[in-house]
Coordinates of C-alpha atoms in Angstrom, one line a residue:
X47 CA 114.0 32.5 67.0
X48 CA 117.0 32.5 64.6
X49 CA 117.4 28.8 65.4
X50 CA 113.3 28.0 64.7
X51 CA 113.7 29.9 61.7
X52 CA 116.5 28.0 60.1
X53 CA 114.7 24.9 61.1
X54 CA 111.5 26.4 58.9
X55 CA 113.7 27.4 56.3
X56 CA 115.5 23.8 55.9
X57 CA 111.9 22.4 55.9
X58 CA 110.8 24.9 53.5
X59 CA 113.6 24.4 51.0
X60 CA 112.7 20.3 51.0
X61 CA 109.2 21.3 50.2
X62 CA 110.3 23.8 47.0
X63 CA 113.0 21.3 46.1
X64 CA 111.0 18.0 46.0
X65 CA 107.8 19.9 44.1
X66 CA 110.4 21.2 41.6
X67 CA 111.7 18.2 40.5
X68 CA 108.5 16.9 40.1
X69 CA 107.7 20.0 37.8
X70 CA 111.3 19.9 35.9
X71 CA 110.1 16.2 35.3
X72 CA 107.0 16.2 33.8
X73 CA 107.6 19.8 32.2
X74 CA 110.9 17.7 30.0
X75 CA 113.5 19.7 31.9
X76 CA 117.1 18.1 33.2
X77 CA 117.8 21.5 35.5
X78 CA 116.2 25.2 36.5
X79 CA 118.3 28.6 36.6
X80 CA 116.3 31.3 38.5
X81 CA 117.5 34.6 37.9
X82 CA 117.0 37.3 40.7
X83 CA 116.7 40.0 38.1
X84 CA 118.4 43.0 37.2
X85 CA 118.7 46.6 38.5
X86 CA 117.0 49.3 36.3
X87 CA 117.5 53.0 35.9
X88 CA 115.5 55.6 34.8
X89 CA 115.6 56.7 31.2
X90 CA 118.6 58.6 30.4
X91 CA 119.9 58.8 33.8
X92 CA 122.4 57.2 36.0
X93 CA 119.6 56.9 39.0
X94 CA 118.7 53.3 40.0
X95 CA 115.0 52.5 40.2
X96 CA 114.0 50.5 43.7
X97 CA 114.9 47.3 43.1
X98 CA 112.8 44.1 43.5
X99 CA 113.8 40.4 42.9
X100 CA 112.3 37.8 40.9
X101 CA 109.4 36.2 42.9
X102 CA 110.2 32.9 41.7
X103 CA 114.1 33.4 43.1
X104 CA 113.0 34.5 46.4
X105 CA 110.7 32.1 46.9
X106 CA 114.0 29.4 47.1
X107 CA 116.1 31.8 48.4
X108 CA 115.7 34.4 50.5
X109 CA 118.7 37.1 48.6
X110 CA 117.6 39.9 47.6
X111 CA 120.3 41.9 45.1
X112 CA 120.5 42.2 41.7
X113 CA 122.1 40.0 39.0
X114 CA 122.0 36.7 41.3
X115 CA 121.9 33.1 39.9
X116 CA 120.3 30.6 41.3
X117 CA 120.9 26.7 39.6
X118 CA 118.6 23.8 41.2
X119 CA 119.1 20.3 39.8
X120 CA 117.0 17.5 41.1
X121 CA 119.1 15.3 44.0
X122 CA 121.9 17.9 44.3
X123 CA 121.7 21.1 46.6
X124 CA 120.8 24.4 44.9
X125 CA 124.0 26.2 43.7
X126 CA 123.8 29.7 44.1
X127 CA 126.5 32.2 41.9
X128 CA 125.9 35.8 43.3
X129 CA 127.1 38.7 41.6
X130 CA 129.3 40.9 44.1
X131 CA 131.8 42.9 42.5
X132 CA 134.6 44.5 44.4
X133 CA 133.3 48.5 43.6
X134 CA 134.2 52.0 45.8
X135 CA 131.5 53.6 44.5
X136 CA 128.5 51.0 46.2
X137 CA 128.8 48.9 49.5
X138 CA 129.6 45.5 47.9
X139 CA 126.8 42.5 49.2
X140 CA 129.1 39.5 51.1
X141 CA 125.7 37.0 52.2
X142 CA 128.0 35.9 55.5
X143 CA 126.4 33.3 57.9
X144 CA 122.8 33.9 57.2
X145 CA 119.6 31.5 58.7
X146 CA 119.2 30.4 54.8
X147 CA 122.5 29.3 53.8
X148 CA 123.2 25.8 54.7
X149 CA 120.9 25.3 52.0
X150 CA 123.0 26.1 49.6
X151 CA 126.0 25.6 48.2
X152 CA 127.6 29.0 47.1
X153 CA 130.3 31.2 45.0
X154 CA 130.5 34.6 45.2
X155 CA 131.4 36.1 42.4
X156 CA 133.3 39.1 41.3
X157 CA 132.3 39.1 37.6
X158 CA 129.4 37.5 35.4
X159 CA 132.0 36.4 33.4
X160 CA 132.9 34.0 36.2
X161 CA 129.2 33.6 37.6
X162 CA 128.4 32.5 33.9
X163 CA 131.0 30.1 33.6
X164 CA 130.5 28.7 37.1
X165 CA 126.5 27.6 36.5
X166 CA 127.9 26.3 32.8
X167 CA 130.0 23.5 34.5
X168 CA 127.3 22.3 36.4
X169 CA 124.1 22.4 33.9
X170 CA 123.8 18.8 33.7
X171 CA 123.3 17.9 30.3
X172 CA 120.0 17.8 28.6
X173 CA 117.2 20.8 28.0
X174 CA 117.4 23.2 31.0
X175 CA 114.8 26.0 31.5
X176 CA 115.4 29.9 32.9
X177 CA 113.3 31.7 34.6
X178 CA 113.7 35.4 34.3
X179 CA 112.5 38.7 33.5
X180 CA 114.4 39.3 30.1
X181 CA 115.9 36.8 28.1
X182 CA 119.8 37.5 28.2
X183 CA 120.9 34.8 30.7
X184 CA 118.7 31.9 28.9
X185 CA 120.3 32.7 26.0
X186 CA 123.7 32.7 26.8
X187 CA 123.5 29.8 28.9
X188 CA 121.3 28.3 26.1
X189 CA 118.2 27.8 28.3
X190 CA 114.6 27.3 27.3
X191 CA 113.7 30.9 28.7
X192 CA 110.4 30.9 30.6
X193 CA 108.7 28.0 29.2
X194 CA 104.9 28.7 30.1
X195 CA 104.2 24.6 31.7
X196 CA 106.5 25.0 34.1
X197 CA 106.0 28.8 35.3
X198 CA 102.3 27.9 35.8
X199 CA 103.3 25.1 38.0
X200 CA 106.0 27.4 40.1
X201 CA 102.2 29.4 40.3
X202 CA 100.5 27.1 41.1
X203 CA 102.9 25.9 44.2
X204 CA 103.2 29.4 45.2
X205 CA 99.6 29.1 46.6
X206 CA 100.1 27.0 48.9
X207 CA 102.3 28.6 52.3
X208 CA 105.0 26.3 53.9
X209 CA 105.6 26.9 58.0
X210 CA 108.2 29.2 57.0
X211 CA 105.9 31.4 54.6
X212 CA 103.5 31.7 57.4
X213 CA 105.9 32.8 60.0
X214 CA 107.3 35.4 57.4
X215 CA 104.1 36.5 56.7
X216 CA 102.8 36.4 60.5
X217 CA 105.7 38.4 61.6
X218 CA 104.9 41.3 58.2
X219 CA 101.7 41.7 59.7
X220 CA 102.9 42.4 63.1
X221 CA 105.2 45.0 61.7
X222 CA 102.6 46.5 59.9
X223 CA 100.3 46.5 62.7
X224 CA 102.7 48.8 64.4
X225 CA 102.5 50.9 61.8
X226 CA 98.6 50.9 61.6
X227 CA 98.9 51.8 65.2
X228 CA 101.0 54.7 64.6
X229 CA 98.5 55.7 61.8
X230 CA 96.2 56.0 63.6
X231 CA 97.5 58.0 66.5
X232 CA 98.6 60.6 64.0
X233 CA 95.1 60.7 62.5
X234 CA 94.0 61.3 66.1
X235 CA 96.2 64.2 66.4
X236 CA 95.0 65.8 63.7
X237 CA 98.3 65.0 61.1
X238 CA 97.6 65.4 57.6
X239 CA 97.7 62.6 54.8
X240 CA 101.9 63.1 55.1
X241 CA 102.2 63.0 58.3
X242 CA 100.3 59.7 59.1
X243 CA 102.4 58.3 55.9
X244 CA 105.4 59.4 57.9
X245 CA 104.2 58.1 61.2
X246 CA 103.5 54.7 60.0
X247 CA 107.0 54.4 57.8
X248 CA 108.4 55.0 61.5
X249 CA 106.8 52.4 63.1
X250 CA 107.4 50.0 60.9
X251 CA 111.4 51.1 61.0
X252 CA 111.3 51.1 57.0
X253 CA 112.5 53.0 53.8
X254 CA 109.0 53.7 51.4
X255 CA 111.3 51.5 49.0
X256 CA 111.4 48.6 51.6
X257 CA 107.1 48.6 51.3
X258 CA 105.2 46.3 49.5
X259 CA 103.5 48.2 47.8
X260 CA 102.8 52.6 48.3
X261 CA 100.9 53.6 51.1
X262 CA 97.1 54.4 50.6
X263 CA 96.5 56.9 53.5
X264 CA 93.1 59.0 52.8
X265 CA 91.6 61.5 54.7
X266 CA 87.6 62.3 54.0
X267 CA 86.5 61.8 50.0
X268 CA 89.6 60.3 49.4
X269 CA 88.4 57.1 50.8
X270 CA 86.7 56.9 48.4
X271 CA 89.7 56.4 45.6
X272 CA 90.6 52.8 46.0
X273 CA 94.1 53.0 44.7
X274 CA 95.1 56.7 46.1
X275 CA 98.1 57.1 46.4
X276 CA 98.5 61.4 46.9
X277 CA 99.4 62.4 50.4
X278 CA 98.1 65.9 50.8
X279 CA 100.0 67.7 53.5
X280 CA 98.0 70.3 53.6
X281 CA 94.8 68.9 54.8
X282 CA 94.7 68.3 58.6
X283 CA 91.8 67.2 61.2
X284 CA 89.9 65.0 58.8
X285 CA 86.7 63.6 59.9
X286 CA 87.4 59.5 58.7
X287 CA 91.2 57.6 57.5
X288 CA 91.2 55.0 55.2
X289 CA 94.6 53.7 55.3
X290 CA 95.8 50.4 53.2
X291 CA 99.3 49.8 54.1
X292 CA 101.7 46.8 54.6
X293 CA 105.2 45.8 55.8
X294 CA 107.8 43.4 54.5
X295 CA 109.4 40.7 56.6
X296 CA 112.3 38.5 54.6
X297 CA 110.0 39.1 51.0
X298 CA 107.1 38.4 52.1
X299 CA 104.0 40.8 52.3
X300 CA 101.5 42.1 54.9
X301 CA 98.6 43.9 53.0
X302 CA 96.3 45.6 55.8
X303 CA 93.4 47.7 55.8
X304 CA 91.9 49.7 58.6
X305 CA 88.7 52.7 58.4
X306 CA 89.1 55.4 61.6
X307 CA 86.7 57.8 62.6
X308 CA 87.7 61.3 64.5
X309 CA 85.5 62.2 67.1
X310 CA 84.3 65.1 64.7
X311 CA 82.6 61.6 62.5
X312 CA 78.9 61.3 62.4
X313 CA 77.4 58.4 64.2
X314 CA 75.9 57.5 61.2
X315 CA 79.3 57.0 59.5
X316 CA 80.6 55.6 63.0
X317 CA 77.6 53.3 62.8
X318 CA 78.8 52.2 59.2
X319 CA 82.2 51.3 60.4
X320 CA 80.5 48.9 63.3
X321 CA 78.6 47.3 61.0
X322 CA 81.4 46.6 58.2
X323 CA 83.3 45.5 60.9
X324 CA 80.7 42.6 61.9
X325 CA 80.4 41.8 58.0
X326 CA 84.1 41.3 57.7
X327 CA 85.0 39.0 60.5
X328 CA 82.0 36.8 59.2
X329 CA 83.5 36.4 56.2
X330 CA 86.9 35.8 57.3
X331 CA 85.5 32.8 59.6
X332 CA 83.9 31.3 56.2
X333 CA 87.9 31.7 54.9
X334 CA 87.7 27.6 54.9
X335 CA 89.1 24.8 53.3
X336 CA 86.5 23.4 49.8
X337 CA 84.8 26.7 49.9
X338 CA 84.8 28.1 46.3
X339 CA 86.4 31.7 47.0
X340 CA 84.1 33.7 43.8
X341 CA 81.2 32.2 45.8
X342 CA 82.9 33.6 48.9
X343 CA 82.9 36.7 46.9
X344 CA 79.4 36.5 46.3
X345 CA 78.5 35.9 50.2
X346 CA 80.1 39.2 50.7
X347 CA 77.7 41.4 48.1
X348 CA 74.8 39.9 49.9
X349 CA 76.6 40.8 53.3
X350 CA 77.4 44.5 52.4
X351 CA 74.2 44.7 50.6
X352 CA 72.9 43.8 54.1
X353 CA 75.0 46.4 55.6
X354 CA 74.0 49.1 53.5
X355 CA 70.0 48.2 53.6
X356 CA 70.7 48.0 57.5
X357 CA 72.3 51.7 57.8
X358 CA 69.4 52.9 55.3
X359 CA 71.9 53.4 52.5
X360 CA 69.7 51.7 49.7
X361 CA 66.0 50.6 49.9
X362 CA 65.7 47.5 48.7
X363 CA 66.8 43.7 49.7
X364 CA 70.2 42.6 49.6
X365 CA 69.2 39.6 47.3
X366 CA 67.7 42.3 44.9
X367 CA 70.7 44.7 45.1
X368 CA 73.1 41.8 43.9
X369 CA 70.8 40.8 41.5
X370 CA 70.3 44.2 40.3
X371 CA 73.9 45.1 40.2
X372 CA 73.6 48.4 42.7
X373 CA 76.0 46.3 44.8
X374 CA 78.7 46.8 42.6
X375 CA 78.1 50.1 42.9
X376 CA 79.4 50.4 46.7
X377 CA 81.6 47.6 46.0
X378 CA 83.8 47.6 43.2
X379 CA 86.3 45.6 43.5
X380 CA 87.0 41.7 44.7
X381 CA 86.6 40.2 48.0
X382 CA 90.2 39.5 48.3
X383 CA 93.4 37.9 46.9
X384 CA 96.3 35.4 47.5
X385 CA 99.2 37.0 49.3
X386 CA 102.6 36.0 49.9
X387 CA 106.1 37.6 47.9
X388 CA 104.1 39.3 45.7
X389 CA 101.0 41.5 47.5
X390 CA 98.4 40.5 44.4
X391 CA 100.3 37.0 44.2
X392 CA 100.3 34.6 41.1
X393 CA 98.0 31.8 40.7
X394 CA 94.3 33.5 41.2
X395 CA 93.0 32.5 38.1
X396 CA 94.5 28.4 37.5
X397 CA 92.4 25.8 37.2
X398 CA 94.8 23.3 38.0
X399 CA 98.6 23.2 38.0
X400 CA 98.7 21.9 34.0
X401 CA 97.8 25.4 33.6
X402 CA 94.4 25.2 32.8
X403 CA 92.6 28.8 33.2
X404 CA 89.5 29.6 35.9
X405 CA 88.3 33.2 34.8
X406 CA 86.7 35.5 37.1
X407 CA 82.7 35.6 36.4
X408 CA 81.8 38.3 33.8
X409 CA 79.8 40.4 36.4
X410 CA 82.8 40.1 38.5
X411 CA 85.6 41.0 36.3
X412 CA 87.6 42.4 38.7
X413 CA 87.7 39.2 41.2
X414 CA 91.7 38.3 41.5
X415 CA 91.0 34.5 42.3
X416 CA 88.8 32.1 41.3
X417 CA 90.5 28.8 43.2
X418 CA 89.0 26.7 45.6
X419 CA 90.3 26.9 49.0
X420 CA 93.1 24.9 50.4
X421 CA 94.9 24.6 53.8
X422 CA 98.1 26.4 53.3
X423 CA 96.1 28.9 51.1
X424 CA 97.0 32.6 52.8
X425 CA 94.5 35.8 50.7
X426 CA 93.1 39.0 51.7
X427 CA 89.7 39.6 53.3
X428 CA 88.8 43.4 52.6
X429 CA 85.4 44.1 51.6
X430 CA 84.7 47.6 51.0
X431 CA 81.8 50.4 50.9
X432 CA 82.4 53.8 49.4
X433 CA 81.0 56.7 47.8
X434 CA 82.5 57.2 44.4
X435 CA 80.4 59.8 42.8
X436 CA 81.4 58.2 38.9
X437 CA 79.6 54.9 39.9
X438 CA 76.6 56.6 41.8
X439 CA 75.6 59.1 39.3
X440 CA 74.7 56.3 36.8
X441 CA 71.7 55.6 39.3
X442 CA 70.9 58.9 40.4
X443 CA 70.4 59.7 37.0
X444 CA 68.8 56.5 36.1
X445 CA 65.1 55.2 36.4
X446 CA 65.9 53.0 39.5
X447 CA 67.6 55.8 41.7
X448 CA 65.0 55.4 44.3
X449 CA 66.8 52.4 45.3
X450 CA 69.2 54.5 46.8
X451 CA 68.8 56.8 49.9
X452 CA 70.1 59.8 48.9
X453 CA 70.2 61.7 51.9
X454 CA 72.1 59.0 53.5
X455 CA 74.3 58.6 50.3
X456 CA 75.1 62.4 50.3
X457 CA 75.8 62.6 54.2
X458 CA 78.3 60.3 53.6
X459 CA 80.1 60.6 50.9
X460 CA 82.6 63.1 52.4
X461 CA 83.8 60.2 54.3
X462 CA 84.8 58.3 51.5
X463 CA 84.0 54.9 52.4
X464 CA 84.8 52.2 54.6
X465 CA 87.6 49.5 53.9
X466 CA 88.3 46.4 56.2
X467 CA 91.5 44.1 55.6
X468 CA 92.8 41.3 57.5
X469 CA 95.3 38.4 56.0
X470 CA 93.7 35.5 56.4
X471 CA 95.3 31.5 56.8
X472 CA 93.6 28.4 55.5
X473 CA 94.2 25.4 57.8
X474 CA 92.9 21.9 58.5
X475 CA 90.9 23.3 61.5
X476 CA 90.0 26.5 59.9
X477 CA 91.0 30.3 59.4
X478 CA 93.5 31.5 61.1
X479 CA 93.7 35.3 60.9
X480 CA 97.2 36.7 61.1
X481 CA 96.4 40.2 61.5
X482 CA 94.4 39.8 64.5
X483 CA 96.6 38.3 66.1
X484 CA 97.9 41.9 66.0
X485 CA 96.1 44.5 65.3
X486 CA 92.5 45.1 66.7

């Protein structure tokens, strides 16, 4: 694999390196510094915060450490000046033969005195740009820091997934399929919210810090929080799990979702599951090339709306719950989003790669892509029904509540809801879904 993977890589780097010159180009720019970014601490301690790169740096290089700098200059190969100070207090990072680094060419550095000084020999001259998260290093390397033209073309590119990407992201969602697996034989068992946390950082072999993003594990109502992120350790045998969790291969995400029922569960709320199951592998076959994703977003309100008029949730049409807006109050949130180094990745909302803006539609505010669908495109398919007693109240208290079956809507709302999520590739031929290729 090692040798398949520096093959991906080389071709990967060809791809980033020709579309950069192209964007240095017509953005005025003779040369590009990415920085990897710095290490925080906590106020008024001496306690590092979890540290996480610079996108834009890992997407050319895969090195993930504070303080790097990466130079790329169009026709040359991308110098890289790491920061690796000699230090007995912290294990110092030596790169070694790595699948990446024939790429490159590379000093390791012992100071930024001497990292500094070895990317100021080689700016070429003319206006370079930086790309980083504080200003510092444009500055001193007198840099036009983050100029907005070109970081909505990086964006832009990001969008679209070269062969290495895809493997990266393949192999994060077969990683954290083992940890969904894990989850749900501790949910099984009867573990509480901590314990299914614990058994899926296990399987996935993983620090929490090493995660893409915290772990959403909720037992009964707390389904129903989309962004929970408490893990109760005193609440055991629940009746449903949802649990949104991913893994990270070489900086790249897997963002998964998956709704269990114990055998304690209703059928009616078993019955739910089914049927949001049938909804969301629809829409992840319409995950195709030309198709608009907001009206892909759209689709999936009439197709829970479907669901919900189906399992006797609400009693009118689907076309008159969308219309109505009583869909939105089941489902909040978007239909999905681009994934990749960053989980909610960057470029949703662009137009076109000049940087001209696509909002999301004002009754779907929340919607974290607007784009139309390209091969090489790789986004989130998780649409989602829940009980959220905020949103429901406004129509049980309003003159259309008998819309809404309230029986049905009080018999399950100690569930929480139901949340589907599979990672989803665009291709020539059509979707190719990368978490079931893993997980059931």
């Amino acid at each position: 694999m090692n040798d398949d993977l520096t093959s991906l890589f080389r071709e990967h780097l060809e791809i980033r390196l020709e579309g950069i010159a192209e964007d240095l180009r017509k953005t005025g720019y003779a040369a590009l510094v990415l920085a990897s970014g710095p290490q925080y601490f906590y106020f008024r301690d001496d306690q590092p915060a979890p540290y996480r790169a610079n996108a834009h740096f890992l997407h050319f290089c895969p090195w993930e450490g504070p303080g790097h700098l990466l130079l790329i200059r169009p026709g040359k190969k991308p110098f890289l000046a790491t920061l690796s100070p000699d230090d007995f207090w912290y294990e110092p990072q030596r790169i070694g033969d790595a699948f990446w680094t024939d790429g490159f060419k590379i000093a390791e550095c012992g100071s930024r005195k001497r990292q500094i000084s070895e990317i100021t020999k080689r700016l070429p001259k003319g206006r370079s740009a930086g790309i980083a998260e504080s200003g510092g290093v444009s500055e001193t390397l007198g840099l036009a820091h983050n100029p907005p033209a070109l970081l909505t073309r990086l964006d832009w590119r990001r969008a679209i997934k070269t062969g290495y990407e895809v493997e990266c992201l393949s192999e994060a969602n077969r990683v954290g399929a083992e940890g969904h697996i894990a989850a749900d034989a501790a949910f099984q068992d009867g573990g509480s919210e901590l314990e299914v946390h614990r058994a899926f950082l296990a399987a996935v072999g993983g620090l929490e810090a090493d995660l893409p993003y915290p772990t959403i594990v909720g037992l009964n109502e707390k389904g129903a929080v989309l962004h929970y992120e408490g893990k109760r350790p005193h609440v055991r045998n629940g009746r449903s799990l949802l649990i949104d969790a991913g893994a990270r291969v070489r900086g790249y995400a897997s963002d998964i979702t998956r709704t269990f029922a114990a055998s304690s569960a209703e059928d009616r709320f078993r019955s739910l599951i089914a049927a949001m199951e049938g909804a969301q592998q629809a829409l992840c076959e319409d995950v195709r090339a030309g198709r608009p994703w907001a009206e892909l977003h759209h689709e999936a309100h009439l197709a829970l709306s479907g669901v919900l008029k189906d399992e006797n949730v609400i009693n009118v049409s689907a076309e008159e719950a969308v219309e109505s807006g009583l869909s939105r109050v089941f489902f909040p949130h978007g239909l999905g989003h681009f994934l990749g180094i960053q989980v909610h990745d960057v470029g949703g909302h662009l137009a076109d790669p000049d940087g001209r803006r696509a909002p999301p539609p004002k009754e779907h505010p929340m919607l974290r892509s607007t784009r139309t669908l390209e091969p090489g495109h790789v986004l989130t398919v998780e649409p989602g029904v829940y009980f959220i007693d905020m949103l429901l109240d406004r129509w049980r208290n309003g003159k259309n509540r008998d819309a809404i079956n309230w029986q049905a809507v009080d018999a399950l709302t100690p569930y929480g809801g139901v949340r589907i999520e599979d990672n989803v590739l665009v291709t020539d031929t059509g979707p190719r879904n990368l978490t079931r290729e893993h997980l059931p």
